[in-house]
Structures are given as C-alpha cells and as structure tokens.
mmCIF file of C-alpha atoms in Angstrom:
data_model
loop_
_atom_site.group_PDB
_atom_site.id
_atom_site.type_symbol
_atom_site.label_atom_id
_atom_site.label_comp_id
_atom_site.label_asym_id
_atom_site.label_seq_id
_atom_site.Cartn_x
_atom_site.Cartn_y
_atom_site.Cartn_z
ATOM 1 C CA GLY C 15 5.349 -48.241 -4.805
ATOM 2 C CA PHE C 16 2.868 -45.471 -5.559
ATOM 3 C CA THR C 17 2.505 -44.104 -9.102
ATOM 4 C CA VAL C 18 0.329 -41.228 -10.308
ATOM 5 C CA ASN C 19 -2.035 -42.003 -13.179
ATOM 6 C CA GLU C 20 -2.725 -39.629 -16.043
ATOM 7 C CA GLU C 21 -5.318 -37.033 -15.134
ATOM 8 C CA VAL C 22 -8.908 -37.311 -16.301
ATOM 9 C CA LYS C 23 -10.047 -33.845 -17.369
ATOM 10 C CA THR C 24 -13.531 -32.672 -18.310
ATOM 11 C CA THR C 25 -15.649 -29.534 -18.227
ATOM 12 C CA VAL C 26 -18.865 -29.338 -16.189
ATOM 13 C CA SER C 27 -20.939 -26.135 -16.387
ATOM 14 C CA GLY C 28 -17.883 -24.225 -17.508
ATOM 15 C CA ASN C 29 -15.614 -25.572 -14.769
ATOM 16 C CA LEU C 30 -12.490 -27.486 -15.800
ATOM 17 C CA ILE C 31 -12.387 -30.537 -13.532
ATOM 18 C CA SER C 32 -9.389 -32.836 -13.067
ATOM 19 C CA ILE C 33 -9.234 -36.202 -11.329
ATOM 20 C CA THR C 34 -5.834 -37.621 -10.492
ATOM 21 C CA GLY C 35 -5.484 -41.251 -9.447
ATOM 22 C CA THR C 36 -2.617 -42.835 -7.544
ATOM 23 C CA SER C 37 -1.920 -46.546 -8.080
ATOM 24 C CA ASP C 38 0.015 -48.957 -5.870
ATOM 25 C CA THR C 39 2.497 -51.825 -6.176
ATOM 26 C CA ILE C 40 2.545 -54.472 -3.437
ATOM 27 C CA LEU C 41 3.741 -57.942 -2.607
ATOM 28 C CA SER C 42 1.138 -60.691 -2.891
ATOM 29 C CA SER C 43 -1.274 -60.929 0.088
ATOM 30 C CA GLU C 44 -0.393 -57.480 1.407
ATOM 31 C CA THR C 45 -2.657 -54.426 1.784
ATOM 32 C CA ALA C 46 -2.918 -52.002 -1.131
ATOM 33 C CA THR C 47 -3.879 -48.337 -0.881
ATOM 34 C CA VAL C 48 -5.012 -46.363 -3.929
ATOM 35 C CA SER C 49 -6.434 -42.864 -4.061
ATOM 36 C CA CYS C 50 -8.100 -40.199 -6.177
ATOM 37 C CA SER C 51 -8.102 -36.419 -5.960
ATOM 38 C CA LEU C 52 -10.622 -33.998 -7.511
ATOM 39 C CA THR C 53 -9.906 -30.365 -8.391
ATOM 40 C CA GLY C 54 -11.988 -27.739 -10.128
ATOM 41 C CA ASP C 55 -15.354 -28.286 -8.453
ATOM 42 C CA THR C 56 -17.079 -29.798 -5.445
ATOM 43 C CA ALA C 57 -18.267 -33.401 -5.447
ATOM 44 C CA SER C 58 -21.534 -34.259 -3.740
ATOM 45 C CA ALA C 59 -20.385 -37.866 -3.385
ATOM 46 C CA VAL C 60 -17.488 -40.197 -4.165
ATOM 47 C CA SER C 61 -17.580 -43.976 -4.323
ATOM 48 C CA TRP C 62 -15.425 -46.904 -5.430
ATOM 49 C CA LYS C 63 -16.071 -49.992 -7.499
ATOM 50 C CA ASP C 64 -14.301 -53.160 -8.553
ATOM 51 C CA GLY C 65 -15.353 -53.708 -12.127
ATOM 52 C CA ASN C 66 -19.087 -53.063 -12.003
ATOM 53 C CA THR C 67 -19.406 -54.056 -8.339
ATOM 54 C CA ALA C 68 -19.716 -51.312 -5.765
ATOM 55 C CA ILE C 69 -17.192 -51.483 -2.918
ATOM 56 C CA VAL C 70 -18.729 -51.115 0.533
ATOM 57 C CA ASN C 71 -16.724 -49.450 3.277
ATOM 58 C CA ASN C 72 -15.614 -51.788 6.103
ATOM 59 C CA ALA C 73 -16.709 -54.875 4.169
ATOM 60 C CA ASN C 74 -14.602 -57.605 2.539
ATOM 61 C CA GLY C 75 -11.347 -55.991 3.623
ATOM 62 C CA ALA C 76 -12.163 -52.541 2.213
ATOM 63 C CA THR C 77 -11.583 -49.220 3.985
ATOM 64 C CA ILE C 78 -12.702 -46.017 2.258
ATOM 65 C CA THR C 79 -11.652 -42.597 3.517
ATOM 66 C CA ASN C 80 -13.032 -39.346 2.108
ATOM 67 C CA GLN C 81 -11.521 -35.987 3.004
ATOM 68 C CA ASN C 82 -11.744 -32.297 2.083
ATOM 69 C CA SER C 83 -15.461 -32.340 1.217
ATOM 70 C CA ASN C 84 -15.076 -35.489 -0.878
ATOM 71 C CA ALA C 85 -12.267 -33.987 -2.968
ATOM 72 C CA ASP C 86 -9.790 -36.633 -1.809
ATOM 73 C CA SER C 87 -10.638 -40.285 -1.376
ATOM 74 C CA SER C 88 -8.529 -43.356 -0.639
ATOM 75 C CA LEU C 89 -9.284 -47.058 -0.769
ATOM 76 C CA SER C 90 -7.368 -49.698 1.186
ATOM 77 C CA MET C 91 -7.885 -53.372 0.357
ATOM 78 C CA THR C 92 -6.389 -56.242 2.352
ATOM 79 C CA ASN C 93 -4.968 -59.554 1.140
ATOM 80 C CA ILE C 94 -4.658 -58.703 -2.555
ATOM 81 C CA GLN C 95 -3.536 -61.779 -4.499
ATOM 82 C CA SER C 96 -3.354 -60.557 -8.106
ATOM 83 C CA ASP C 97 -3.308 -57.446 -10.283
ATOM 84 C CA THR C 98 -6.541 -55.495 -9.851
ATOM 85 C CA THR C 99 -8.098 -52.349 -11.293
ATOM 86 C CA TYR C 100 -10.382 -50.145 -9.192
ATOM 87 C CA THR C 101 -12.458 -47.130 -10.192
ATOM 88 C CA CYS C 102 -13.254 -44.035 -8.149
ATOM 89 C CA VAL C 103 -16.520 -42.338 -9.091
ATOM 90 C CA TYR C 104 -17.148 -38.653 -8.325
ATOM 91 C CA THR C 105 -20.612 -37.157 -8.558
ATOM 92 C CA VAL C 106 -20.331 -33.520 -9.650
ATOM 93 C CA GLN C 107 -23.515 -31.603 -10.404
ATOM 94 C CA GLN C 108 -25.315 -34.938 -10.896
ATOM 95 C CA ILE C 109 -22.705 -36.037 -13.427
ATOM 96 C CA GLN C 110 -20.572 -39.095 -12.620
ATOM 97 C CA LEU C 111 -16.871 -38.807 -13.416
ATOM 98 C CA GLU C 112 -14.579 -41.838 -13.211
ATOM 99 C CA GLN C 113 -10.875 -42.482 -12.830
ATOM 100 C CA THR C 114 -9.219 -45.917 -12.790
ATOM 101 C CA VAL C 115 -6.293 -46.911 -10.583
ATOM 102 C CA THR C 116 -4.386 -50.171 -10.499
ATOM 103 C CA VAL C 117 -2.809 -52.466 -7.954
ATOM 104 C CA ASP C 118 0.195 -54.331 -9.349
ATOM 105 C CA VAL C 119 1.002 -57.466 -7.360
ATOM 106 C CA PHE C 120 4.304 -59.314 -7.499
ATOM 107 C CA GLN C 121 6.183 -61.989 -5.558
ATOM 108 C CA ILE C 122 9.694 -62.436 -4.180
ATOM 109 C CA THR C 123 10.270 -66.164 -3.681
ATOM 110 C CA PRO C 124 13.467 -67.402 -2.005
ATOM 111 C CA THR C 125 14.983 -70.770 -2.839
ATOM 112 C CA THR C 126 15.912 -73.023 0.081
ATOM 113 C CA VAL C 127 19.653 -73.568 0.356
ATOM 114 C CA THR C 128 21.555 -76.064 2.522
ATOM 115 C CA VAL C 129 25.191 -75.319 3.327
ATOM 116 C CA LEU C 130 27.966 -76.411 5.633
ATOM 117 C CA ASP C 131 28.680 -74.059 8.511
ATOM 118 C CA SER C 132 31.436 -71.502 7.848
ATOM 119 C CA GLU C 133 31.399 -72.122 4.097
ATOM 120 C CA SER C 134 30.209 -69.753 1.383
ATOM 121 C CA ALA C 135 26.743 -70.043 -0.137
ATOM 122 C CA VAL C 136 24.948 -68.872 -3.264
ATOM 123 C CA VAL C 137 21.374 -67.826 -2.492
ATOM 124 C CA THR C 138 18.580 -67.060 -4.943
ATOM 125 C CA CYS C 139 15.252 -65.222 -5.017
ATOM 126 C CA ALA C 140 12.801 -65.235 -7.928
ATOM 127 C CA ILE C 141 10.988 -61.987 -8.739
ATOM 128 C CA THR C 142 7.728 -62.624 -10.584
ATOM 129 C CA GLY C 143 4.794 -60.484 -11.677
ATOM 130 C CA LEU C 144 6.554 -57.132 -11.464
ATOM 131 C CA GLN C 145 5.271 -54.788 -14.176
ATOM 132 C CA THR C 146 8.359 -52.617 -14.318
ATOM 133 C CA GLN C 147 12.066 -53.004 -13.797
ATOM 134 C CA PRO C 148 12.912 -52.431 -10.121
ATOM 135 C CA THR C 149 14.919 -49.394 -9.141
ATOM 136 C CA SER C 150 17.417 -51.632 -7.359
ATOM 137 C CA VAL C 151 17.895 -55.135 -5.969
ATOM 138 C CA SER C 152 20.126 -55.740 -2.962
ATOM 139 C CA TRP C 153 20.916 -58.339 -0.292
ATOM 140 C CA THR C 154 21.701 -58.054 3.410
ATOM 141 C CA HIS C 155 23.603 -60.648 5.466
ATOM 142 C CA LYS C 156 24.091 -60.316 9.224
ATOM 143 C CA GLY C 157 22.863 -56.734 9.013
ATOM 144 C CA ASN C 158 25.460 -55.772 6.405
ATOM 145 C CA ALA C 159 24.939 -55.169 2.707
ATOM 146 C CA VAL C 160 26.294 -57.890 0.428
ATOM 147 C CA PRO C 161 28.850 -56.190 -1.884
ATOM 148 C CA SER C 162 27.395 -55.319 -5.288
ATOM 149 C CA ASN C 163 30.042 -57.396 -7.065
ATOM 150 C CA LYS C 164 28.559 -60.465 -5.347
ATOM 151 C CA VAL C 165 24.969 -59.697 -6.358
ATOM 152 C CA ASP C 166 23.525 -60.550 -9.749
ATOM 153 C CA VAL C 167 20.098 -59.920 -11.296
ATOM 154 C CA ALA C 168 19.262 -61.988 -14.380
ATOM 155 C CA ASN C 169 17.818 -59.981 -17.307
ATOM 156 C CA SER C 170 17.903 -56.785 -15.237
ATOM 157 C CA GLY C 171 18.008 -54.716 -18.408
ATOM 158 C CA SER C 172 15.041 -56.412 -20.043
ATOM 159 C CA SER C 173 12.200 -54.118 -21.076
ATOM 160 C CA ALA C 174 9.745 -57.019 -20.814
ATOM 161 C CA TYR C 175 10.524 -57.460 -17.164
ATOM 162 C CA SER C 176 7.219 -59.082 -16.170
ATOM 163 C CA ASN C 177 7.145 -61.738 -18.888
ATOM 164 C CA GLU C 178 9.214 -64.256 -16.983
ATOM 165 C CA ALA C 179 10.532 -64.880 -13.517
ATOM 166 C CA GLN C 180 13.649 -62.817 -12.923
ATOM 167 C CA THR C 181 16.220 -64.147 -10.484
ATOM 168 C CA THR C 182 18.639 -62.419 -8.171
ATOM 169 C CA THR C 183 21.561 -64.259 -6.619
ATOM 170 C CA ALA C 184 24.016 -63.338 -3.907
ATOM 171 C CA THR C 185 27.225 -65.013 -2.818
ATOM 172 C CA VAL C 186 27.863 -64.811 0.922
ATOM 173 C CA ASP C 187 30.928 -65.909 2.827
ATOM 174 C CA SER C 188 31.317 -67.666 6.172
ATOM 175 C CA VAL C 189 27.760 -68.810 6.747
ATOM 176 C CA ASP C 190 26.789 -69.594 10.343
ATOM 177 C CA ALA C 191 24.042 -71.789 11.751
ATOM 178 C CA ASP C 192 20.593 -70.727 10.530
ATOM 179 C CA ASP C 193 21.827 -67.460 9.051
ATOM 180 C CA GLN C 194 19.193 -65.198 7.575
ATOM 181 C CA LEU C 195 19.583 -63.195 4.410
ATOM 182 C CA ILE C 196 17.235 -60.439 3.269
ATOM 183 C CA CYS C 197 16.543 -59.763 -0.392
ATOM 184 C CA THR C 198 15.312 -56.198 -0.994
ATOM 185 C CA VAL C 199 13.601 -55.101 -4.204
ATOM 186 C CA ASN C 200 13.095 -51.344 -4.500
ATOM 187 C CA VAL C 201 10.216 -50.182 -6.698
ATOM 188 C CA ASP C 202 9.404 -46.477 -7.011
ATOM 189 C CA SER C 203 11.304 -45.649 -3.789
ATOM 190 C CA THR C 204 9.525 -48.392 -1.807
ATOM 191 C CA ASP C 205 11.473 -51.351 -0.404
ATOM 192 C CA PHE C 206 9.958 -54.836 -0.591
ATOM 193 C CA THR C 207 11.767 -57.579 1.298
ATOM 194 C CA SER C 208 11.863 -61.337 1.558
ATOM 195 C CA THR C 209 13.823 -63.248 4.204
ATOM 196 C CA LEU C 210 15.690 -66.458 3.430
ATOM 197 C CA THR C 211 16.859 -68.717 6.258
ATOM 198 C CA LEU C 212 19.740 -70.997 5.344
ATOM 199 C CA ASN C 213 19.488 -74.641 6.302
ATOM 200 C CA HIS C 214 22.824 -75.565 7.802
ATOM 201 C CA VAL C 215 24.698 -78.819 8.283
ATOM 202 C CA THR C 216 27.626 -79.547 10.573
ATOM 203 C CA ILE C 217 29.928 -82.508 10.036
ATOM 204 C CA THR C 218 32.229 -83.460 12.889
ATOM 205 C CA THR C 219 34.744 -86.276 12.501
ATOM 206 C CA THR C 220 36.554 -88.155 15.240
ATOM 207 C CA ASP C 221 40.163 -89.070 14.588
ATOM 208 C CA ALA C 222 41.230 -92.667 15.271
ATOM 209 C CA TYR C 223 44.698 -94.228 15.412
ATOM 210 C CA TYR C 224 45.486 -97.823 14.454
ATOM 211 C CA LEU C 225 48.502 -99.949 13.656
ATOM 212 C CA SER C 226 49.138 -100.604 9.995
ATOM 213 C CA GLY C 227 47.074 -103.514 8.783
ATOM 214 C CA ASP C 228 44.568 -103.383 11.608
ATOM 215 C CA SER C 229 40.860 -102.781 11.042
ATOM 216 C CA GLY C 230 39.333 -99.648 12.522
ATOM 217 C CA THR C 231 36.186 -97.675 13.064
ATOM 218 C CA PHE C 232 35.863 -94.048 12.073
ATOM 219 C CA GLU C 233 33.019 -91.857 13.232
ATOM 220 C CA CYS C 234 31.350 -88.854 11.659
ATOM 221 C CA GLU C 235 28.613 -86.891 13.421
ATOM 222 C CA ILE C 236 26.127 -84.950 11.305
ATOM 223 C CA GLY C 237 24.125 -82.141 12.889
ATOM 224 C CA GLY C 238 22.349 -78.904 12.116
ATOM 225 C CA SER C 239 18.899 -77.901 10.908
ATOM 226 C CA SER C 240 19.109 -80.217 7.887
ATOM 227 C CA ALA C 241 20.698 -83.218 9.592
ATOM 228 C CA ASP C 242 18.680 -85.802 7.682
ATOM 229 C CA PRO C 243 20.850 -86.769 4.723
ATOM 230 C CA SER C 244 19.467 -88.968 1.958
ATOM 231 C CA THR C 245 22.844 -90.692 1.527
ATOM 232 C CA ILE C 246 26.142 -90.899 3.396
ATOM 233 C CA SER C 247 29.329 -91.850 1.591
ATOM 234 C CA TRP C 248 32.925 -92.328 2.685
ATOM 235 C CA TYR C 249 36.009 -91.757 0.545
ATOM 236 C CA LYS C 250 39.678 -92.520 0.962
ATOM 237 C CA SER C 251 42.290 -89.813 0.699
ATOM 238 C CA ASP C 252 42.760 -90.700 -2.996
ATOM 239 C CA ASN C 253 39.011 -90.011 -3.588
ATOM 240 C CA THR C 254 38.267 -93.720 -3.913
ATOM 241 C CA LEU C 255 34.722 -94.444 -2.803
ATOM 242 C CA ILE C 256 34.580 -96.838 0.141
ATOM 243 C CA ASN C 257 31.872 -99.451 -0.229
ATOM 244 C CA ALA C 258 31.121 -103.037 0.710
ATOM 245 C CA SER C 259 33.031 -104.453 -2.275
ATOM 246 C CA ASN C 260 36.405 -102.904 -1.551
ATOM 247 C CA GLU C 261 36.150 -102.312 2.212
ATOM 248 C CA PRO C 262 34.042 -105.011 3.910
ATOM 249 C CA THR C 263 34.714 -103.448 7.301
ATOM 250 C CA MET C 264 32.988 -100.158 6.501
#
C-alpha cells in the first residue's frame, strides 16, 4: 500500500529542488519499504533517521539503497510493530533538506470458529489500526470467492475508520474438515491476507433397536479437530433433556 507524500520544495542557489516521499502500509510484523526522490539538483549525500536517531545500513533490520547519484533512496525495515515516521535527509550544497514518510501498520485478526462438518459457518476477521478505508474486503473459500451478498463489513462507510476495530464476516456453505478461508483486505491496490482455519467436529450416531419397554444403550462418537467438548447432552425427539432424574439408565 504505497502512497506518495506531498512534495517538499525549496530553492538552493537559484535551483528549484523537490523531494517526493513514498510511504507504506503493512500488516504488523512485516517489512516496510519507504523511499524518497530528489529532483532539481545533485545531492552529495542522503541519509535516514528515526526521530533524531540516525539509521545505519544493515543494522537493526534496516536496508538503505541509494541510486542515481543519491537522487533516489529507499529504506526497508523489518518486523515493524506500530505506526512509524522516518525522515530522509539530502545534503545539497552543504544544506540539509528533509522529507518525512510514514509506515502505517494494521492487523487482520481472525476469530476461531468451530462447526459441524458439511454445515454452514459464519466467520469473522477484525481489522484494526488501518488509517484509511480499504479499497475492498473479500473472502475466499476452497479457492473460490465468497459471493458478495454473503460478505459484510461493519462500518465500511465510516470516515473514522481507524478509531475502532472494524469487522468483516462471511457466510460459507458446506464446510469440510479443517477448511481454510482467506480474508483479503485491499489497500491502495495492495492485497493483505489473513488465513482462518475452521475447527471442525463430526458427530456419528449408531442406531439401536429394542422392544418397547426395554432399556437400551445409544452411542454417539465425537471426532474432528475440536473433539474435546465441555459438555455432552442427550435429548428425546420431543426436545426433552435426558438426565439422571428422568432417565436413570442414561
């Protein structure tokens, strides 16, 4: 998600000099790349700083690349956790000219969902920290796009998009064991994705036949990736809960 900052313009010895900065938007913990470009004169040097601290090339996750006689410079920083502002500093005729660029960091956090095999599921991702409304939000299931009428984005029209966690939900049909769904958030023509793996449960019952009035044993086998239920209950066909008080043989 690269965005071009407003140009910094100044005049040095009669030359009109412009510095254009390009900012970046990334997911938390990813690598950000920002850049600056100088026109109008030749720079004897270009450097980068974080606040008032000079950034050293090939140290602390930083990679600095200068090209075209220092006119173009890029900075890559690894493992960015939060919004950060960097400054590129050009030295032109012993005068230092600065341009700031930003790294906007956001998160896409899926919510764990447990479903029965072959049933439909509603899945959710929270989008937090994004400084602008995304271009689009979509979901993919089994390699196919989830229809737009089954995708919802809460507060998608809000101008204050970053003030609270926004949520996107998708309804998917016929879920299989350990299905994966991909939530894609597009920002400035860049896709950011988060993968959600569904926890699945299978319930297999065994039919039993008894004479009227006889006692019997019914079996139910629970399997799948989330086969550790906190409770197990049995009901009669009339939705009456079976328990020790009304069915001592349970």
